[in-house]
Short mmCIF file of C-alpha atoms and ligand atoms in Angstrom, two decimals:
data_model
loop_
_atom_site.label_atom_id
_atom_site.label_comp_id
_atom_site.label_asym_id
_atom_site.label_seq_id
_atom_site.Cartn_x
_atom_site.Cartn_y
_atom_site.Cartn_z
CA MET A 549 105.19 97.59 82.44
CA LYS A 550 103.12 96.13 83.95
CA GLN A 551 99.59 96.24 83.96
CA PHE A 552 96.84 96.49 86.38
CA LYS A 553 94.86 93.24 87.01
CA GLN A 554 91.40 92.94 84.21
CA ASP A 555 89.32 91.74 87.37
CA PHE A 556 90.92 94.81 89.41
CA LEU A 557 88.92 96.50 91.69
CA TRP A 558 88.71 99.39 91.01
CA GLY A 559 85.74 101.99 93.17
CA ALA A 560 85.73 104.56 96.29
CA SER A 561 84.65 104.76 100.05
CA THR A 562 82.22 106.33 102.67
CA SER A 563 81.55 105.38 105.87
CA ALA A 564 77.95 104.79 107.84
CA TYR A 565 77.85 107.50 109.73
CA GLN A 566 78.96 110.11 107.90
CA VAL A 567 77.00 109.30 104.87
CA GLU A 568 73.70 107.84 105.99
CA GLY A 569 71.70 110.43 108.46
CA ALA A 570 68.27 108.90 109.17
CA TYR A 571 70.84 108.23 111.88
CA GLY A 572 67.46 107.67 114.44
CA GLU A 573 64.81 106.04 111.54
CA ASP A 574 64.08 102.43 111.70
CA ASP A 575 64.80 102.05 114.67
CA LYS A 576 68.61 101.84 114.82
CA GLY A 577 70.72 102.51 117.90
CA LEU A 578 72.72 105.10 118.94
CA SER A 579 76.15 105.66 118.03
CA VAL A 580 79.01 106.68 119.78
CA GLN A 581 79.23 109.21 116.59
CA ASP A 582 75.94 110.21 117.15
CA VAL A 583 76.03 111.92 120.81
CA LYS A 584 79.37 112.95 120.63
CA ALA A 585 80.54 116.78 120.73
CA VAL A 586 80.87 118.29 117.87
CA LEU A 587 83.39 121.39 116.79
CA PRO A 588 81.70 124.74 116.91
CA GLY A 589 80.46 125.51 113.55
CA THR A 590 81.05 122.17 112.37
CA PRO A 591 77.17 119.85 111.70
CA ASP A 592 76.71 116.50 113.98
CA PHE A 593 76.25 113.58 112.43
CA LYS A 594 72.73 113.14 111.77
CA VAL A 595 71.64 114.04 108.36
CA ALA A 596 75.03 113.25 106.53
CA SER A 597 74.42 112.61 102.97
CA ASP A 598 71.33 111.20 102.97
CA HIS A 599 72.59 107.92 102.09
CA TYR A 600 70.38 106.16 103.34
CA HIS A 601 67.42 108.23 101.00
CA HIS A 602 69.40 108.14 98.29
CA PHE A 603 71.40 105.29 98.54
CA LYS A 604 69.91 103.77 94.67
CA GLU A 605 70.26 107.48 92.80
CA ASP A 606 74.09 107.50 94.45
CA ILE A 607 74.60 103.73 93.49
CA ALA A 608 73.33 104.78 90.04
CA LEU A 609 76.02 106.98 90.16
CA MET A 610 78.70 105.31 91.20
CA ALA A 611 77.56 102.32 88.31
CA GLU A 612 78.30 104.76 85.22
CA MET A 613 80.81 106.03 86.88
CA GLY A 614 81.51 102.20 85.95
CA PHE A 615 82.67 100.96 89.87
CA LYS A 616 83.81 97.16 90.57
CA THR A 617 83.55 98.21 94.08
CA TYR A 618 81.69 100.54 96.41
CA ARG A 619 83.59 100.25 99.69
CA PHE A 620 80.60 101.60 102.29
CA SER A 621 80.28 100.57 106.36
CA ILE A 622 77.42 98.70 108.18
CA ALA A 623 76.08 100.97 111.13
CA TRP A 624 75.94 98.06 114.01
CA THR A 625 73.28 100.23 115.63
CA ARG A 626 71.23 99.62 113.07
CA ILE A 627 71.61 96.00 112.96
CA ILE A 628 71.97 95.59 117.25
CA PRO A 629 70.59 98.71 117.86
CA ASP A 630 71.81 98.26 121.57
CA GLY A 631 75.46 96.72 120.18
CA ASP A 632 74.97 92.92 122.18
CA GLY A 633 70.37 92.68 122.30
CA ALA A 634 68.14 91.99 119.72
CA ILE A 635 68.39 92.35 116.68
CA ASN A 636 66.79 94.84 114.64
CA PRO A 637 64.93 93.55 111.07
CA LYS A 638 64.69 97.46 109.32
CA GLY A 639 68.52 97.24 109.30
CA ILE A 640 69.32 93.92 107.86
CA GLU A 641 66.78 94.46 105.70
CA PHE A 642 67.93 98.20 104.25
CA TYR A 643 71.56 96.76 103.45
CA SER A 644 70.51 94.09 102.47
CA LYS A 645 68.81 96.18 100.05
CA LEU A 646 71.62 99.09 98.85
CA ILE A 647 73.88 94.90 98.87
CA ASP A 648 71.27 94.07 95.62
CA GLU A 649 71.12 97.15 94.55
CA CYS A 650 75.70 97.33 93.85
CA LEU A 651 75.02 93.49 92.62
CA LYS A 652 71.98 95.19 90.04
CA TYR A 653 75.26 96.53 88.38
CA LYS A 654 78.02 94.30 89.25
CA ILE A 655 79.47 96.03 92.08
CA GLU A 656 81.51 94.10 94.52
CA PRO A 657 80.20 95.50 98.48
CA LEU A 658 83.63 95.82 100.11
CA ILE A 659 81.70 95.43 103.28
CA THR A 660 83.94 97.38 106.92
CA MET A 661 82.10 95.66 109.99
CA TYR A 662 82.73 98.70 112.16
CA HIS A 663 83.84 102.40 111.15
CA PHE A 664 84.26 104.08 114.28
CA ASP A 665 80.78 103.71 115.54
CA LEU A 666 80.30 102.63 118.24
CA PRO A 667 77.22 101.53 119.85
CA PHE A 668 76.50 104.51 122.52
CA GLU A 669 74.38 101.70 124.86
CA LEU A 670 77.73 98.94 124.38
CA GLU A 671 79.95 102.11 125.45
CA LYS A 672 78.69 102.79 128.54
CA LYS A 673 78.91 99.34 129.61
CA GLY A 674 82.84 99.83 129.00
CA GLY A 675 82.86 99.97 125.26
CA TRP A 676 86.13 98.46 124.19
CA SER A 677 88.03 97.95 127.43
CA ASN A 678 84.88 95.37 128.40
CA ARG A 679 86.11 91.95 127.59
CA LYS A 680 82.17 91.57 126.55
CA THR A 681 82.87 94.17 124.14
CA ILE A 682 84.43 91.60 122.08
CA ASP A 683 81.37 88.77 122.19
CA ALA A 684 79.17 92.12 120.88
CA PHE A 685 80.94 92.31 117.60
CA LEU A 686 81.66 88.64 117.34
CA LYS A 687 77.70 88.03 117.54
CA TYR A 688 76.92 91.20 115.52
CA ALA A 689 79.87 89.27 112.79
CA LYS A 690 77.21 86.31 112.92
CA VAL A 691 74.24 88.28 111.37
CA LEU A 692 76.07 90.12 108.86
CA PHE A 693 77.66 86.40 107.58
CA GLU A 694 73.88 84.83 108.00
CA GLU A 695 72.48 87.59 106.64
CA PHE A 696 74.62 88.68 103.23
CA GLY A 697 77.72 85.92 103.88
CA THR A 698 76.03 84.41 100.49
CA ARG A 699 76.41 88.21 98.75
CA VAL A 700 79.00 89.14 100.02
CA LYS A 701 83.01 87.88 99.44
CA TYR A 702 84.46 91.06 100.69
CA TRP A 703 85.27 92.84 104.57
CA LEU A 704 86.79 94.71 106.75
CA THR A 705 86.83 94.12 109.86
CA ILE A 706 87.92 97.31 112.32
CA ASN A 707 88.82 100.43 110.51
CA GLU A 708 91.49 101.89 111.16
CA GLU A 709 92.72 100.63 115.11
CA ASN A 710 95.63 101.90 114.82
CA MET A 711 94.12 105.70 114.15
CA MET A 712 91.28 104.73 117.44
CA ILE A 713 94.02 104.32 119.21
CA LEU A 714 97.11 107.50 118.85
CA HIS A 715 94.22 109.92 117.44
CA GLY A 716 90.92 108.56 118.89
CA ALA A 717 90.27 112.30 120.80
CA ALA A 718 90.09 113.90 117.09
CA ILE A 719 87.77 111.16 115.22
CA GLY A 720 85.68 110.83 118.54
CA THR A 721 85.88 107.64 119.90
CA VAL A 722 87.82 108.59 123.12
CA ASN A 723 86.66 111.45 125.34
CA GLY A 724 89.64 113.39 126.48
CA SER A 725 92.75 113.70 126.64
CA ALA A 726 94.71 110.75 124.93
CA ALA A 727 97.73 110.48 127.55
CA GLU A 728 96.03 110.25 130.14
CA VAL A 729 93.55 106.94 128.69
CA GLN A 730 97.18 105.47 127.35
CA LYS A 731 97.06 102.06 129.46
CA ILE A 732 93.57 101.99 128.48
CA LEU A 733 93.55 102.58 124.26
CA TYR A 734 96.70 99.59 125.25
CA GLN A 735 93.68 97.75 127.23
CA GLN A 736 91.25 97.87 123.95
CA ASN A 737 93.00 98.10 121.41
CA HIS A 738 94.06 94.29 122.50
CA HIS A 739 89.95 93.77 122.77
CA MET A 740 89.42 94.89 119.56
CA LEU A 741 92.21 92.00 117.80
CA ILE A 742 90.75 89.70 119.29
CA ALA A 743 88.01 89.86 118.30
CA GLN A 744 89.41 91.03 114.93
CA ALA A 745 90.82 87.82 115.09
CA LEU A 746 88.16 86.12 115.94
CA THR A 747 86.07 87.30 112.99
CA MET A 748 88.05 86.54 110.44
CA LYS A 749 88.26 82.51 111.73
CA LEU A 750 84.10 82.72 112.19
CA LEU A 751 84.35 83.54 108.30
CA HIS A 752 86.41 81.26 106.94
CA LYS A 753 84.11 79.07 109.04
CA MET A 754 80.72 80.68 108.00
CA VAL A 755 80.76 81.39 104.35
CA VAL A 756 83.54 79.50 101.81
CA GLY A 757 84.76 81.26 99.42
CA ALA A 758 84.40 84.98 101.12
CA LYS A 759 87.42 87.44 102.06
CA ILE A 760 88.68 89.79 105.36
CA GLY A 761 91.40 91.74 105.70
CA PRO A 762 91.78 93.83 108.59
CA ALA A 763 91.65 97.96 107.13
CA PRO A 764 94.20 99.90 109.42
CA ASN A 765 95.83 103.98 107.70
CA ILE A 766 99.04 102.30 107.32
CA SER A 767 101.61 105.38 106.36
CA TYR A 768 105.27 105.15 105.76
CA VAL A 769 107.74 107.05 107.96
CA TYR A 770 110.77 108.41 106.95
CA PRO A 771 113.40 109.66 109.54
CA LYS A 772 113.90 113.83 109.78
CA THR A 773 117.59 113.19 108.16
CA CYS A 774 120.25 110.52 108.33
CA LYS A 775 121.33 110.87 112.06
CA PRO A 776 121.10 107.30 113.81
CA GLU A 777 118.61 108.65 116.75
CA ASP A 778 116.39 109.94 113.92
CA ILE A 779 115.88 106.73 112.38
CA LEU A 780 115.57 104.73 115.82
CA ALA A 781 112.62 107.35 116.73
CA MET A 782 112.07 106.36 112.87
CA GLN A 783 111.67 102.62 114.15
CA ASN A 784 110.10 104.31 116.62
CA PHE A 785 107.08 105.57 114.80
CA THR A 786 106.45 103.26 112.46
CA ALA A 787 106.56 100.12 115.22
CA ILE A 788 103.61 102.36 117.68
CA ARG A 789 101.16 104.05 114.04
CA ASN A 790 101.83 100.63 111.19
CA TRP A 791 103.45 96.89 112.19
CA LEU A 792 101.08 96.61 115.62
CA TYR A 793 98.65 96.52 114.13
CA LEU A 794 99.83 94.92 111.09
CA ASP A 795 101.19 91.96 113.04
CA MET A 796 99.06 91.07 115.09
CA ALA A 797 96.94 90.81 111.68
CA VAL A 798 98.90 89.00 109.91
CA TYR A 799 101.38 86.68 112.71
CA GLY A 800 99.40 86.75 115.53
CA ARG A 801 102.44 88.73 117.72
CA TYR A 802 102.58 91.75 119.74
CA ASN A 803 105.34 93.06 117.53
CA THR A 804 108.75 93.88 119.95
CA VAL A 805 109.40 97.23 119.20
CA ALA A 806 105.30 98.32 119.89
CA TRP A 807 105.64 96.02 123.10
CA ASN A 808 108.84 97.83 124.57
CA PHE A 809 106.98 100.75 124.08
CA MET A 810 104.38 100.11 125.92
CA GLU A 811 106.25 98.03 128.40
CA LYS A 812 108.53 101.39 129.26
CA THR A 813 104.99 103.81 129.55
CA GLY A 814 103.92 101.32 131.46
CA ILE A 815 100.46 100.38 129.24
CA THR A 816 100.87 96.93 128.14
CA PRO A 817 97.04 95.27 127.71
CA ALA A 818 96.92 93.13 130.13
CA ILE A 819 96.54 89.08 128.56
CA GLU A 820 94.61 86.51 129.32
CA ALA A 821 95.40 83.22 128.75
CA GLY A 822 94.36 81.42 125.53
CA ASP A 823 94.53 85.05 124.19
CA MET A 824 97.96 84.78 122.12
CA GLU A 825 96.36 81.06 120.29
CA VAL A 826 93.00 83.26 118.92
CA LEU A 827 95.52 85.72 117.59
CA LYS A 828 97.48 83.33 116.61
CA ASP A 829 95.10 80.90 114.64
CA ALA A 830 93.18 83.66 112.42
CA LYS A 831 94.80 84.00 109.26
CA PRO A 832 94.15 87.31 107.14
CA ASP A 833 93.25 87.07 103.56
CA PHE A 834 94.52 89.99 101.92
CA ILE A 835 95.66 93.53 103.91
CA ALA A 836 93.02 96.31 103.37
CA PHE A 837 94.57 100.04 104.41
CA ASN A 838 93.84 103.70 103.99
CA TYR A 839 96.99 106.19 102.87
CA TYR A 840 97.24 109.98 102.55
CA ALA A 841 100.45 110.58 103.17
CA THR A 842 103.59 110.00 105.04
CA ALA A 843 105.07 111.14 108.47
CA THR A 844 107.84 112.46 109.25
CA VAL A 845 109.84 112.20 112.25
CA ALA A 846 113.00 113.43 114.53
CA ASP A 847 114.73 112.49 117.40
CA GLY A 848 111.91 112.48 120.24
CA SER A 849 113.99 111.93 123.62
CA ALA A 850 114.93 116.04 123.82
CA ILE A 851 113.27 119.31 125.56
CA PHE A 852 110.18 118.13 122.94
CA GLU A 853 106.85 118.14 124.69
CA ASP A 854 103.93 115.60 123.85
CA ASP A 855 101.41 117.38 121.93
CA GLU A 856 97.44 116.22 121.40
CA SER A 857 97.03 118.73 118.95
CA GLY A 858 97.71 115.64 116.29
CA ASP A 859 94.83 114.14 113.79
CA GLN A 860 95.28 110.75 111.28
CA GLN A 861 97.25 112.22 109.10
CA ILE A 862 99.50 114.55 111.30
CA SER A 863 101.86 112.82 113.86
CA ILE A 864 102.61 114.95 117.44
CA GLY A 865 104.95 112.63 118.93
CA MET A 866 105.70 111.20 122.19
CA LYS A 867 108.14 112.36 124.68
CA GLY A 868 111.29 109.98 123.66
CA PHE A 869 109.85 107.83 121.14
CA TYR A 870 109.18 109.97 118.33
CA ALA A 871 109.07 113.92 117.55
CA GLY A 872 106.42 114.32 115.15
CA SER A 873 108.88 116.95 111.87
CA LYS A 874 107.98 118.47 109.77
CA ASN A 875 108.95 117.70 105.70
CA GLU A 876 109.86 120.54 103.57
CA TYR A 877 109.54 117.86 100.23
CA LEU A 878 106.61 117.83 101.21
CA GLN A 879 103.21 120.13 99.91
CA LYS A 880 100.19 120.36 101.81
CA THR A 881 95.84 120.41 101.44
CA GLN A 882 94.15 123.38 102.57
CA PHE A 883 93.61 121.41 105.93
CA GLY A 884 97.43 121.06 106.14
CA TRP A 885 98.49 116.99 105.62
CA GLU A 886 101.23 116.55 103.42
CA VAL A 887 101.03 115.18 99.62
CA ASP A 888 103.36 112.31 99.06
CA PRO A 889 102.18 110.47 95.89
CA GLU A 890 106.08 108.77 95.99
CA GLY A 891 105.02 107.06 99.65
CA PHE A 892 102.18 105.85 98.07
CA ARG A 893 104.97 103.94 96.10
CA ILE A 894 107.29 103.22 99.18
CA THR A 895 104.17 102.52 101.83
CA LEU A 896 102.81 99.54 98.80
CA ARG A 897 105.90 98.36 99.09
CA GLU A 898 106.90 98.16 102.55
CA ILE A 899 103.75 96.32 103.00
CA TYR A 900 103.77 93.59 100.51
CA ASP A 901 107.76 93.08 100.80
CA ARG A 902 107.42 92.62 105.21
CA TYR A 903 103.62 90.45 104.65
CA HIS A 904 103.63 88.71 100.95
CA LEU A 905 99.90 89.10 100.54
CA PRO A 906 97.64 90.76 98.33
CA LEU A 907 96.41 95.03 98.44
CA ILE A 908 93.86 96.81 98.56
CA VAL A 909 94.00 100.18 98.43
CA THR A 910 90.60 101.10 100.60
CA GLU A 911 91.58 104.59 101.29
CA ASN A 912 93.47 107.95 99.67
CA GLY A 913 91.93 111.29 98.55
CA LEU A 914 92.10 114.94 98.30
CA GLY A 915 89.98 116.55 101.40
CA ALA A 916 89.04 120.19 99.77
CA TYR A 917 86.96 123.44 99.28
CA ASP A 918 84.82 122.58 96.24
CA GLU A 919 82.84 125.51 94.27
CA VAL A 920 80.33 125.02 92.19
CA ASN A 921 81.09 127.92 89.27
CA GLU A 922 78.19 130.18 87.46
CA ASN A 923 77.73 126.89 84.62
CA GLY A 924 77.13 124.23 87.83
CA GLU A 925 80.09 122.20 87.31
CA ILE A 926 82.99 121.48 90.01
CA ILE A 927 85.64 121.52 88.35
CA ASP A 928 88.53 120.18 91.32
CA ASP A 929 91.15 119.96 89.18
CA TYR A 930 93.55 119.98 91.85
CA ARG A 931 91.66 116.45 93.27
CA ILE A 932 92.34 115.05 89.68
CA GLU A 933 96.34 115.46 89.85
CA TYR A 934 96.09 114.10 93.13
CA LEU A 935 94.11 110.75 92.15
CA GLN A 936 96.41 110.96 88.95
CA LYS A 937 99.85 110.95 90.84
CA HIS A 938 98.55 108.43 93.57
CA ILE A 939 97.39 106.18 91.01
CA MET A 940 100.87 106.29 88.97
CA GLN A 941 102.44 105.77 91.38
CA ALA A 942 100.48 102.80 92.32
CA LYS A 943 101.15 101.49 89.26
CA LEU A 944 104.60 101.08 89.38
CA ALA A 945 104.32 99.26 92.91
CA VAL A 946 102.63 97.12 90.81
CA ASP A 947 105.27 97.41 87.85
CA ASP A 948 107.87 96.87 91.19
CA GLY A 949 105.91 93.60 92.03
CA VAL A 950 103.21 94.19 94.28
CA GLU A 951 100.33 92.50 94.74
CA LEU A 952 97.38 94.45 94.67
CA LEU A 953 93.42 93.79 94.62
CA GLY A 954 91.51 97.85 94.21
CA TYR A 955 91.38 100.92 94.53
CA CYS A 956 88.66 103.12 96.62
CA PRO A 957 89.95 106.71 96.89
CA TRP A 958 87.99 108.29 99.90
CA SER A 959 85.05 109.29 99.02
CA ALA A 960 82.89 108.28 96.42
CA ILE A 961 80.66 110.94 97.89
CA ASP A 962 80.82 113.75 99.75
CA LEU A 963 80.00 113.44 103.28
CA ILE A 964 80.99 114.38 106.38
CA SER A 965 84.07 114.69 107.87
CA THR A 966 85.68 113.29 111.34
CA HIS A 967 85.66 116.30 112.83
CA GLN A 968 86.06 119.45 109.82
CA GLY A 969 83.09 119.06 108.48
CA PHE A 970 81.15 118.70 105.63
CA VAL A 971 83.30 121.76 103.76
CA LYS A 972 86.40 119.19 103.63
CA ARG A 973 84.72 117.30 100.12
CA TYR A 974 86.20 114.52 99.07
CA GLY A 975 83.35 113.00 96.99
CA PHE A 976 83.76 112.22 92.48
CA ILE A 977 80.20 113.43 93.39
CA TYR A 978 78.98 116.96 94.78
CA VAL A 979 75.70 116.93 97.26
CA ASN A 980 74.30 120.81 97.66
CA ARG A 981 74.38 120.51 101.81
CA THR A 982 76.26 123.65 104.11
CA GLU A 983 77.21 123.50 107.18
CA ASP A 984 73.93 124.95 108.87
CA ASP A 985 71.97 124.88 105.25
CA LEU A 986 70.55 120.78 104.31
CA LYS A 987 69.62 122.73 100.85
CA ASP A 988 68.02 119.92 98.34
CA MET A 989 70.87 117.21 99.30
CA LYS A 990 71.28 117.42 95.31
CA ARG A 991 74.01 115.42 93.61
CA LEU A 992 75.94 117.16 90.86
CA LYS A 993 78.42 115.31 89.52
CA LYS A 994 81.69 116.79 90.11
CA LYS A 995 84.71 117.17 86.83
CA SER A 996 86.62 114.34 88.55
CA PHE A 997 83.44 112.70 88.09
CA TYR A 998 84.30 112.85 84.42
CA TRP A 999 87.99 111.92 84.62
CA TYR A 1000 87.56 108.60 87.17
CA LYS A 1001 85.18 107.47 84.63
CA LYS A 1002 88.30 107.00 82.49
CA VAL A 1003 90.51 106.08 83.95
CA ILE A 1004 88.26 102.83 85.30
CA ALA A 1005 86.77 102.02 81.71
CA SER A 1006 90.73 102.46 80.34
CA ASN A 1007 91.63 100.59 83.37
CA GLY A 1008 94.58 102.67 84.18
CA GLU A 1009 95.91 103.34 81.45
CA ASP A 1010 94.12 106.97 80.89
CA LEU A 1011 94.94 109.52 83.10
CA THR A 1012 95.10 112.39 81.30
CA ASN A 1013 92.55 115.24 82.49
CA ASN A 1014 91.77 117.43 79.71
CA LYS A 1015 91.62 121.06 81.09
C1 BG6 B 1231 90.00 108.12 107.09
C2 BG6 B 1231 88.71 107.93 108.47
O1 BG6 B 1231 90.99 108.46 108.90
O2 BG6 B 1231 89.99 109.18 106.49
C3 BG6 B 1231 87.34 107.90 107.63
O3 BG6 B 1231 89.28 106.16 108.04
C4 BG6 B 1231 87.58 110.05 107.14
O4 BG6 B 1231 86.88 107.75 108.42
C5 BG6 B 1231 88.62 110.23 106.00
O5 BG6 B 1231 86.64 110.67 105.94
C6 BG6 B 1231 89.94 110.89 106.00
O6 BG6 B 1231 90.12 111.71 107.44
P1 BG6 B 1231 89.06 113.34 107.67
O7 BG6 B 1231 89.58 113.81 109.10
O8 BG6 B 1231 88.89 114.21 106.40
O9 BG6 B 1231 87.19 112.92 108.08
#
């Protein structure tokens, strides 16, 4: 059996607004996440895991696990507090120190430029609906590449652009019901795609040898049955969820089925002269993607009504196109997300077959209610089992011929979930706080911490869990 490459990028991920805290410190501007209304009973993002003040300790723990990479995001609002105005030297200083801390341990920084936290000042001017946000992003990108380009080899443009369009209400990047704002959203999407293309080009021009790619959430979509109408529904959802984003990033063209969906529903974006050339002109070096589970859909043409209650992994459907459906062969997590390790291999094969670019997994993991026992331990065997099975399937995908550069589960350390609070923990490192009590923020090593250390040390060969 083929093995993971010798320089395989083992690591894990976080995002700035979910982990850093210090939301108003050192001249940081507000982001849309800082001002969004959180669900009753869930915390806001003001303190999060206080990574801003604990980053040295946190990176030392990641180094202890043997990380080869750490995927984190830079908060645009720390670098340019109002999104397109003055540069904040304290923001540059913070990320400079964070990058140096990683490099000290030979941990390759893998940086997401934008992870759901658009500067609020830009949002007030229309956010991504305003074409000027493309210029603002480019300005921000230029600062990042100038300041950090010599130290950072791997860049990710935009985290889960597809989820911001499909489930922005759950993530907190869209106000109000997505159905009412479809036309606006697909125009925003067009602008983000242009921003991404220009950014990829800019990096290649500014930093020779640096690599960049998109980071959507990609899931293989199963048809509920082999009924032809279910297959059509599967193709519809696959196009809208996955290929719209990757066909554009790689080939610079709108996916036909997705474009047809936009035409039929009257939500095609306005495309200005020169846009399609810009989109065609950029090429990613790799595809990064987040994977939690597959999706299953059935024919959506009948009595089905649109429903807004979905999230990144719970697909509800669109009347006339597809209906989200349960997969009876899969178990669910405590938070209702299906678990499908084989689907991971299927998704890896599908993406690679379609685009023939190296892949990096930038998220994969299990959100669960972790408990500290009377001995101060966190025995998260369920997480180990989830990751074990997924790494095994990644290995099989490598054996199938997929070129896989790295694996970064979500998340390196406990942090705040997009919409389900701190109780939905994902980390290898436990953070001692609750929804409403910040306690001492102490870091504790979960059982999965020791397990992952062993996995990395053996380059993915030893996945055993000693119970
Ligand atoms: C991805 C996001 O959708 O899933 C992360 O990129 C997010 O920001 C992760 O935290 C897990 O989702 P959730 O909703 O459980 O936080």
